[in-house]
Amino acid sequence: MSLNRNYNYKDVDMLMASKTIAESFKANISELSTTRTDWTEQYADELIGRIDSAIENNLGVDVKKVLRDATASLVAIQIPAKRDLSYFKTQVDDDFKKDSSKKNEILKTLGFSKHLKGVQKGNQESLLQLLYTFRTNITASLRADITSQGMNPTLIDKIVDYADTFREANTIQENLKETTKEITQEITSTFNAIYDEIVGICKKASVFYQYEPLKKEQFTFSKAIANLGAARKVAEEAI
């Protein structure tokens, strides 16, 4: 099950607001440390460090890029494989047009009769099955029969090689799908933990400073988010 964020803000805004509040927390630690034994200067420094680390290492990380690259590689393999399989079949159809029973037997033996329609529909499993059936059943005698009609044996070799290459790329893609989910959830867990921790600090500190509006404002998360927007607007107007 995918892990949802505990906040409705953009990641960058949540982290920057959290950083602002954490800095205020550290600035007021001498007072706040009297309210809780775990609120120390060391804790404040470590909190800021964890937020900085999340900003530096996780914010904006495209965890799906590797998956997209693997998928692109898989697509790149499929195109020439489909082309060569189609060209192979066209040559067999023409070279053995006077011997339809032999032509049909070749296409059946090599997997075309069973898997070609799936390949034409873009089914990866069908393509993998066709390539492996081809590689397994292209015996020396069958190769000799086919090439004796004029087909270049290099085309057959290329199709045989596609089987292992395609299987490897397909395995990488499937593994990365799971890895990507794990990485995404790990980053989301990190962000959620920071948000929950900062909100917890805000709840306690805002009550402690309830009679000091200016300080209380420093520990109001929505206000920190609003201040980010105001600062961004000023910066844009200054450009």
PDB file of C-alpha atoms in Angstrom:
ATOM      1  CA  MET A   1       0.000   0.000   0.000  1.00  0.00           C
ATOM      2  CA  SER A   2       1.364   3.420  -0.966  1.00  0.00           C
ATOM      3  CA  LEU A   3       2.113   5.884   1.808  1.00  0.00           C
ATOM      4  CA  ASN A   4       0.258   9.198   1.693  1.00  0.00           C
ATOM      5  CA  ARG A   5       1.626  12.510   2.885  1.00  0.00           C
ATOM      6  CA  ASN A   6       0.291  13.831   6.196  1.00  0.00           C
ATOM      7  CA  TYR A   7       0.135  17.380   4.848  1.00  0.00           C
ATOM      8  CA  ASN A   8      -1.516  19.219   1.972  1.00  0.00           C
ATOM      9  CA  TYR A   9       1.381  21.496   1.134  1.00  0.00           C
ATOM     10  CA  LYS A  10       4.060  21.181  -1.521  1.00  0.00           C
ATOM     11  CA  ASP A  11       7.060  19.267  -0.206  1.00  0.00           C
ATOM     12  CA  VAL A  12       9.335  22.262  -0.645  1.00  0.00           C
ATOM     13  CA  ASP A  13       6.963  24.541   1.289  1.00  0.00           C
ATOM     14  CA  MET A  14       6.512  22.029   4.090  1.00  0.00           C
ATOM     15  CA  LEU A  15      10.260  21.576   4.506  1.00  0.00           C
ATOM     16  CA  MET A  16      11.101  25.274   4.310  1.00  0.00           C
ATOM     17  CA  ALA A  17       8.358  26.142   6.826  1.00  0.00           C
ATOM     18  CA  SER A  18       9.635  23.354   9.068  1.00  0.00           C
ATOM     19  CA  LYS A  19      13.160  24.755   8.788  1.00  0.00           C
ATOM     20  CA  THR A  20      11.932  28.226   9.794  1.00  0.00           C
ATOM     21  CA  ILE A  21      10.089  26.843  12.814  1.00  0.00           C
ATOM     22  CA  ALA A  22      13.045  24.672  13.807  1.00  0.00           C
ATOM     23  CA  GLU A  23      15.282  27.740  13.732  1.00  0.00           C
ATOM     24  CA  SER A  24      12.823  29.619  15.952  1.00  0.00           C
ATOM     25  CA  PHE A  25      12.744  26.611  18.237  1.00  0.00           C
ATOM     26  CA  LYS A  26      16.513  26.719  18.601  1.00  0.00           C
ATOM     27  CA  ALA A  27      16.501  30.478  19.178  1.00  0.00           C
ATOM     28  CA  ASN A  28      14.055  30.044  22.062  1.00  0.00           C
ATOM     29  CA  ILE A  29      15.466  26.787  23.417  1.00  0.00           C
ATOM     30  CA  SER A  30      16.616  28.373  26.687  1.00  0.00           C
ATOM     31  CA  GLU A  31      12.972  29.018  27.583  1.00  0.00           C
ATOM     32  CA  LEU A  32      11.417  25.999  25.932  1.00  0.00           C
ATOM     33  CA  SER A  33      13.903  23.569  27.468  1.00  0.00           C
ATOM     34  CA  THR A  34      12.361  24.320  30.868  1.00  0.00           C
ATOM     35  CA  THR A  35       9.097  22.715  29.722  1.00  0.00           C
ATOM     36  CA  ARG A  36      10.408  19.373  28.480  1.00  0.00           C
ATOM     37  CA  THR A  37      13.470  17.291  29.304  1.00  0.00           C
ATOM     38  CA  ASP A  38      13.913  16.174  25.677  1.00  0.00           C
ATOM     39  CA  TRP A  39      13.932  19.728  24.337  1.00  0.00           C
ATOM     40  CA  THR A  40      17.611  20.512  24.422  1.00  0.00           C
ATOM     41  CA  GLU A  41      19.989  22.520  22.254  1.00  0.00           C
ATOM     42  CA  GLN A  42      21.413  19.265  20.922  1.00  0.00           C
ATOM     43  CA  TYR A  43      17.937  18.102  19.947  1.00  0.00           C
ATOM     44  CA  ALA A  44      17.292  21.443  18.205  1.00  0.00           C
ATOM     45  CA  ASP A  45      20.549  21.129  16.238  1.00  0.00           C
ATOM     46  CA  GLU A  46      19.774  17.538  15.245  1.00  0.00           C
ATOM     47  CA  LEU A  47      16.268  18.517  14.105  1.00  0.00           C
ATOM     48  CA  ILE A  48      17.635  21.284  11.900  1.00  0.00           C
ATOM     49  CA  GLY A  49      20.232  18.845  10.570  1.00  0.00           C
ATOM     50  CA  ARG A  50      17.570  16.294   9.622  1.00  0.00           C
ATOM     51  CA  ILE A  51      15.533  18.932   7.821  1.00  0.00           C
ATOM     52  CA  ASP A  52      18.629  20.169   5.947  1.00  0.00           C
ATOM     53  CA  SER A  53      19.436  16.589   4.978  1.00  0.00           C
ATOM     54  CA  ALA A  54      15.907  16.019   3.664  1.00  0.00           C
ATOM     55  CA  ILE A  55      16.102  19.216   1.615  1.00  0.00           C
ATOM     56  CA  GLU A  56      19.526  18.344   0.207  1.00  0.00           C
ATOM     57  CA  ASN A  57      19.087  14.619  -0.399  1.00  0.00           C
ATOM     58  CA  ASN A  58      15.387  14.063  -0.994  1.00  0.00           C
ATOM     59  CA  LEU A  59      13.722  17.266  -2.140  1.00  0.00           C
ATOM     60  CA  GLY A  60      13.265  17.179  -5.873  1.00  0.00           C
ATOM     61  CA  VAL A  61      14.807  13.704  -6.221  1.00  0.00           C
ATOM     62  CA  ASP A  62      13.246  12.029  -9.235  1.00  0.00           C
ATOM     63  CA  VAL A  63      13.076   8.488  -7.903  1.00  0.00           C
ATOM     64  CA  LYS A  64      11.268   7.295 -11.012  1.00  0.00           C
ATOM     65  CA  LYS A  65      13.955   8.442 -13.439  1.00  0.00           C
ATOM     66  CA  VAL A  66      15.819   5.131 -13.283  1.00  0.00           C
ATOM     67  CA  LEU A  67      12.564   3.294 -13.927  1.00  0.00           C
ATOM     68  CA  ARG A  68      11.817   5.529 -16.894  1.00  0.00           C
ATOM     69  CA  ASP A  69      15.336   4.925 -18.238  1.00  0.00           C
ATOM     70  CA  ALA A  70      14.891   1.151 -17.923  1.00  0.00           C
ATOM     71  CA  THR A  71      11.507   1.362 -19.627  1.00  0.00           C
ATOM     72  CA  ALA A  72      13.038   3.447 -22.410  1.00  0.00           C
ATOM     73  CA  SER A  73      15.767   0.818 -22.841  1.00  0.00           C
ATOM     74  CA  LEU A  74      13.118  -1.870 -23.015  1.00  0.00           C
ATOM     75  CA  VAL A  75      11.226   0.068 -25.654  1.00  0.00           C
ATOM     76  CA  ALA A  76      14.465   0.596 -27.563  1.00  0.00           C
ATOM     77  CA  ILE A  77      14.986  -3.176 -27.601  1.00  0.00           C
ATOM     78  CA  GLN A  78      11.414  -3.907 -28.629  1.00  0.00           C
ATOM     79  CA  ILE A  79      11.510  -1.748 -31.744  1.00  0.00           C
ATOM     80  CA  PRO A  80      14.376  -3.515 -33.560  1.00  0.00           C
ATOM     81  CA  ALA A  81      13.195  -6.903 -32.247  1.00  0.00           C
ATOM     82  CA  LYS A  82       9.718  -6.396 -33.685  1.00  0.00           C
ATOM     83  CA  ARG A  83      11.196  -5.071 -36.919  1.00  0.00           C
ATOM     84  CA  ASP A  84      13.515  -8.054 -37.376  1.00  0.00           C
ATOM     85  CA  LEU A  85      10.828 -10.570 -36.433  1.00  0.00           C
ATOM     86  CA  SER A  86       8.477  -8.972 -38.939  1.00  0.00           C
ATOM     87  CA  TYR A  87      11.165  -8.962 -41.623  1.00  0.00           C
ATOM     88  CA  PHE A  88      11.994 -12.599 -40.877  1.00  0.00           C
ATOM     89  CA  LYS A  89       8.344 -13.626 -41.256  1.00  0.00           C
ATOM     90  CA  THR A  90       7.968 -11.655 -44.488  1.00  0.00           C
ATOM     91  CA  GLN A  91      10.946 -13.448 -46.003  1.00  0.00           C
ATOM     92  CA  VAL A  92       9.700 -16.862 -44.867  1.00  0.00           C
ATOM     93  CA  ASP A  93       6.243 -16.105 -46.300  1.00  0.00           C
ATOM     94  CA  ASP A  94       7.771 -15.207 -49.648  1.00  0.00           C
ATOM     95  CA  ASP A  95      10.588 -17.765 -49.769  1.00  0.00           C
ATOM     96  CA  PHE A  96       8.259 -20.684 -48.996  1.00  0.00           C
ATOM     97  CA  LYS A  97       5.120 -19.445 -50.728  1.00  0.00           C
ATOM     98  CA  LYS A  98       5.178 -22.483 -53.027  1.00  0.00           C
ATOM     99  CA  ASP A  99       5.346 -24.845 -50.044  1.00  0.00           C
ATOM    100  CA  SER A 100       2.666 -23.566 -47.674  1.00  0.00           C
ATOM    101  CA  SER A 101       2.813 -26.589 -45.374  1.00  0.00           C
ATOM    102  CA  LYS A 102       6.532 -26.078 -44.762  1.00  0.00           C
ATOM    103  CA  LYS A 103       6.053 -22.338 -44.357  1.00  0.00           C
ATOM    104  CA  ASN A 104       3.316 -22.887 -41.762  1.00  0.00           C
ATOM    105  CA  GLU A 105       5.412 -25.467 -39.941  1.00  0.00           C
ATOM    106  CA  ILE A 106       8.372 -23.054 -39.714  1.00  0.00           C
ATOM    107  CA  LEU A 107       6.205 -20.232 -38.358  1.00  0.00           C
ATOM    108  CA  LYS A 108       4.521 -22.581 -35.877  1.00  0.00           C
ATOM    109  CA  THR A 109       7.796 -24.087 -34.686  1.00  0.00           C
ATOM    110  CA  LEU A 110       9.385 -20.698 -34.131  1.00  0.00           C
ATOM    111  CA  GLY A 111       6.384 -19.299 -32.196  1.00  0.00           C
ATOM    112  CA  PHE A 112       4.935 -16.914 -34.763  1.00  0.00           C
ATOM    113  CA  SER A 113       1.571 -18.672 -35.031  1.00  0.00           C
ATOM    114  CA  LYS A 114       0.977 -18.517 -31.276  1.00  0.00           C
ATOM    115  CA  HIS A 115       2.532 -15.229 -30.204  1.00  0.00           C
ATOM    116  CA  LEU A 116       2.641 -12.862 -33.195  1.00  0.00           C
ATOM    117  CA  LYS A 117      -0.800 -11.337 -32.612  1.00  0.00           C
ATOM    118  CA  GLY A 118       0.128 -10.482 -29.031  1.00  0.00           C
ATOM    119  CA  VAL A 119       3.385  -8.911 -30.207  1.00  0.00           C
ATOM    120  CA  GLN A 120       1.499  -6.786 -32.725  1.00  0.00           C
ATOM    121  CA  LYS A 121      -0.746  -5.568 -29.889  1.00  0.00           C
ATOM    122  CA  GLY A 122       2.305  -4.455 -27.924  1.00  0.00           C
ATOM    123  CA  ASN A 123       2.245  -7.248 -25.328  1.00  0.00           C
ATOM    124  CA  GLN A 124       5.719  -7.581 -23.777  1.00  0.00           C
ATOM    125  CA  GLU A 125       5.080 -11.117 -22.540  1.00  0.00           C
ATOM    126  CA  SER A 126       4.133 -12.222 -26.049  1.00  0.00           C
ATOM    127  CA  LEU A 127       7.307 -10.710 -27.436  1.00  0.00           C
ATOM    128  CA  LEU A 128       9.412 -12.453 -24.805  1.00  0.00           C
ATOM    129  CA  GLN A 129       7.681 -15.774 -25.472  1.00  0.00           C
ATOM    130  CA  LEU A 130       8.161 -15.431 -29.227  1.00  0.00           C
ATOM    131  CA  LEU A 131      11.839 -14.595 -28.858  1.00  0.00           C
ATOM    132  CA  TYR A 132      12.453 -17.528 -26.553  1.00  0.00           C
ATOM    133  CA  THR A 133      10.489 -19.965 -28.692  1.00  0.00           C
ATOM    134  CA  PHE A 134      12.486 -18.760 -31.674  1.00  0.00           C
ATOM    135  CA  ARG A 135      15.816 -19.167 -29.897  1.00  0.00           C
ATOM    136  CA  THR A 136      14.952 -22.615 -28.536  1.00  0.00           C
ATOM    137  CA  ASN A 137      13.617 -24.090 -31.771  1.00  0.00           C
ATOM    138  CA  ILE A 138      15.899 -22.620 -34.412  1.00  0.00           C
ATOM    139  CA  THR A 139      17.900 -25.804 -34.940  1.00  0.00           C
ATOM    140  CA  ALA A 140      20.892 -26.059 -37.248  1.00  0.00           C
ATOM    141  CA  SER A 141      18.870 -27.937 -39.856  1.00  0.00           C
ATOM    142  CA  LEU A 142      16.002 -25.436 -39.748  1.00  0.00           C
ATOM    143  CA  ARG A 143      18.453 -22.569 -39.999  1.00  0.00           C
ATOM    144  CA  ALA A 144      20.018 -24.244 -43.035  1.00  0.00           C
ATOM    145  CA  ASP A 145      16.615 -24.687 -44.721  1.00  0.00           C
ATOM    146  CA  ILE A 146      15.732 -21.031 -44.192  1.00  0.00           C
ATOM    147  CA  THR A 147      19.073 -19.526 -45.213  1.00  0.00           C
ATOM    148  CA  SER A 148      19.248 -21.757 -48.278  1.00  0.00           C
ATOM    149  CA  GLN A 149      16.453 -19.641 -49.725  1.00  0.00           C
ATOM    150  CA  GLY A 150      18.538 -16.492 -49.458  1.00  0.00           C
ATOM    151  CA  MET A 151      17.896 -15.123 -45.976  1.00  0.00           C
ATOM    152  CA  ASN A 152      20.987 -13.625 -44.353  1.00  0.00           C
ATOM    153  CA  PRO A 153      21.930 -15.731 -41.263  1.00  0.00           C
ATOM    154  CA  THR A 154      22.855 -12.504 -39.468  1.00  0.00           C
ATOM    155  CA  LEU A 155      19.147 -11.705 -39.159  1.00  0.00           C
ATOM    156  CA  ILE A 156      18.570 -15.016 -37.363  1.00  0.00           C
ATOM    157  CA  ASP A 157      21.523 -14.390 -35.044  1.00  0.00           C
ATOM    158  CA  LYS A 158      20.156 -10.969 -34.119  1.00  0.00           C
ATOM    159  CA  ILE A 159      16.756 -12.402 -33.221  1.00  0.00           C
ATOM    160  CA  VAL A 160      18.384 -15.111 -31.086  1.00  0.00           C
ATOM    161  CA  ASP A 161      20.389 -12.472 -29.214  1.00  0.00           C
ATOM    162  CA  TYR A 162      17.288 -10.392 -28.509  1.00  0.00           C
ATOM    163  CA  ALA A 163      15.903 -13.098 -26.213  1.00  0.00           C
ATOM    164  CA  ASP A 164      18.486 -12.699 -23.453  1.00  0.00           C
ATOM    165  CA  THR A 165      18.777  -8.936 -23.904  1.00  0.00           C
ATOM    166  CA  PHE A 166      15.022  -8.468 -23.685  1.00  0.00           C
ATOM    167  CA  ARG A 167      14.678 -10.757 -20.684  1.00  0.00           C
ATOM    168  CA  GLU A 168      17.403  -8.853 -18.817  1.00  0.00           C
ATOM    169  CA  ALA A 169      15.843  -5.454 -19.565  1.00  0.00           C
ATOM    170  CA  ASN A 170      12.391  -6.725 -18.637  1.00  0.00           C
ATOM    171  CA  THR A 171      13.700  -8.088 -15.319  1.00  0.00           C
ATOM    172  CA  ILE A 172      15.389  -4.770 -14.520  1.00  0.00           C
ATOM    173  CA  GLN A 173      12.169  -2.915 -15.275  1.00  0.00           C
ATOM    174  CA  GLU A 174      10.045  -5.164 -13.064  1.00  0.00           C
ATOM    175  CA  ASN A 175      12.546  -5.021 -10.192  1.00  0.00           C
ATOM    176  CA  LEU A 176      12.768  -1.250 -10.418  1.00  0.00           C
ATOM    177  CA  LYS A 177       8.998  -0.942 -10.204  1.00  0.00           C
ATOM    178  CA  GLU A 178       9.165  -2.473  -6.737  1.00  0.00           C
ATOM    179  CA  THR A 179      12.338  -0.586  -5.769  1.00  0.00           C
ATOM    180  CA  THR A 180      10.786   2.701  -6.866  1.00  0.00           C
ATOM    181  CA  LYS A 181       7.795   2.065  -4.613  1.00  0.00           C
ATOM    182  CA  GLU A 182      10.140   1.412  -1.692  1.00  0.00           C
ATOM    183  CA  ILE A 183      12.226   4.529  -2.342  1.00  0.00           C
ATOM    184  CA  THR A 184       9.153   6.705  -2.766  1.00  0.00           C
ATOM    185  CA  GLN A 185       7.672   5.445   0.485  1.00  0.00           C
ATOM    186  CA  GLU A 186      10.988   5.939   2.284  1.00  0.00           C
ATOM    187  CA  ILE A 187      11.129   9.597   1.231  1.00  0.00           C
ATOM    188  CA  THR A 188       7.467  10.103   2.089  1.00  0.00           C
ATOM    189  CA  SER A 189       8.086   8.567   5.524  1.00  0.00           C
ATOM    190  CA  THR A 190      10.984  10.981   6.061  1.00  0.00           C
ATOM    191  CA  PHE A 191       8.867  13.989   5.101  1.00  0.00           C
ATOM    192  CA  ASN A 192       5.924  12.831   7.218  1.00  0.00           C
ATOM    193  CA  ALA A 193       8.167  12.315  10.247  1.00  0.00           C
ATOM    194  CA  ILE A 194       9.556  15.843   9.952  1.00  0.00           C
ATOM    195  CA  TYR A 195       6.105  17.360   9.521  1.00  0.00           C
ATOM    196  CA  ASP A 196       4.625  15.434  12.459  1.00  0.00           C
ATOM    197  CA  GLU A 197       7.544  16.383  14.684  1.00  0.00           C
ATOM    198  CA  ILE A 198       7.355  20.072  13.806  1.00  0.00           C
ATOM    199  CA  VAL A 199       3.579  20.140  14.271  1.00  0.00           C
ATOM    200  CA  GLY A 200       4.043  18.534  17.680  1.00  0.00           C
ATOM    201  CA  ILE A 201       6.498  21.271  18.620  1.00  0.00           C
ATOM    202  CA  CYS A 202       4.095  23.908  17.336  1.00  0.00           C
ATOM    203  CA  LYS A 203       1.197  22.590  19.420  1.00  0.00           C
ATOM    204  CA  LYS A 204       3.180  22.739  22.653  1.00  0.00           C
ATOM    205  CA  ALA A 205       5.188  25.909  21.982  1.00  0.00           C
ATOM    206  CA  SER A 206       2.179  27.912  20.779  1.00  0.00           C
ATOM    207  CA  VAL A 207       0.392  27.151  24.047  1.00  0.00           C
ATOM    208  CA  PHE A 208       3.506  28.087  26.023  1.00  0.00           C
ATOM    209  CA  TYR A 209       3.601  31.416  24.172  1.00  0.00           C
ATOM    210  CA  GLN A 210      -0.169  31.955  24.030  1.00  0.00           C
ATOM    211  CA  TYR A 211       0.162  35.300  25.780  1.00  0.00           C
ATOM    212  CA  GLU A 212       3.057  36.407  23.582  1.00  0.00           C
ATOM    213  CA  PRO A 213       1.513  36.812  20.101  1.00  0.00           C
ATOM    214  CA  LEU A 214       4.749  37.484  18.265  1.00  0.00           C
ATOM    215  CA  LYS A 215       6.431  34.382  19.621  1.00  0.00           C
ATOM    216  CA  LYS A 216       3.296  32.272  19.263  1.00  0.00           C
ATOM    217  CA  GLU A 217       3.201  33.238  15.588  1.00  0.00           C
ATOM    218  CA  GLN A 218       6.665  31.706  15.155  1.00  0.00           C
ATOM    219  CA  PHE A 219       5.159  28.335  16.087  1.00  0.00           C
ATOM    220  CA  THR A 220       2.047  28.468  13.903  1.00  0.00           C
ATOM    221  CA  PHE A 221       2.618  26.235  10.882  1.00  0.00           C
ATOM    222  CA  SER A 222      -0.011  27.880   8.678  1.00  0.00           C
ATOM    223  CA  LYS A 223       1.566  31.262   9.375  1.00  0.00           C
ATOM    224  CA  ALA A 224       5.007  29.943   8.433  1.00  0.00           C
ATOM    225  CA  ILE A 225       3.561  28.681   5.141  1.00  0.00           C
ATOM    226  CA  ALA A 226       1.848  32.023   4.516  1.00  0.00           C
ATOM    227  CA  ASN A 227       5.085  33.881   5.184  1.00  0.00           C
ATOM    228  CA  LEU A 228       6.814  31.731   2.561  1.00  0.00           C
ATOM    229  CA  GLY A 229       4.224  32.811   0.019  1.00  0.00           C
ATOM    230  CA  ALA A 230       4.611  36.472   0.932  1.00  0.00           C
ATOM    231  CA  ALA A 231       8.392  36.258   0.718  1.00  0.00           C
ATOM    232  CA  ARG A 232       8.165  34.526  -2.658  1.00  0.00           C
ATOM    233  CA  LYS A 233       5.832  37.245  -3.985  1.00  0.00           C
ATOM    234  CA  VAL A 234       8.225  40.010  -2.872  1.00  0.00           C
ATOM    235  CA  ALA A 235      11.125  38.222  -4.528  1.00  0.00           C
ATOM    236  CA  GLU A 236       9.187  37.861  -7.787  1.00  0.00           C
ATOM    237  CA  GLU A 237       8.211  41.537  -7.759  1.00  0.00           C
ATOM    238  CA  ALA A 238      11.838  42.505  -7.224  1.00  0.00           C
ATOM    239  CA  ILE A 239      12.965  40.709 -10.370  1.00  0.00           C
TER     240      ILE A 239
END
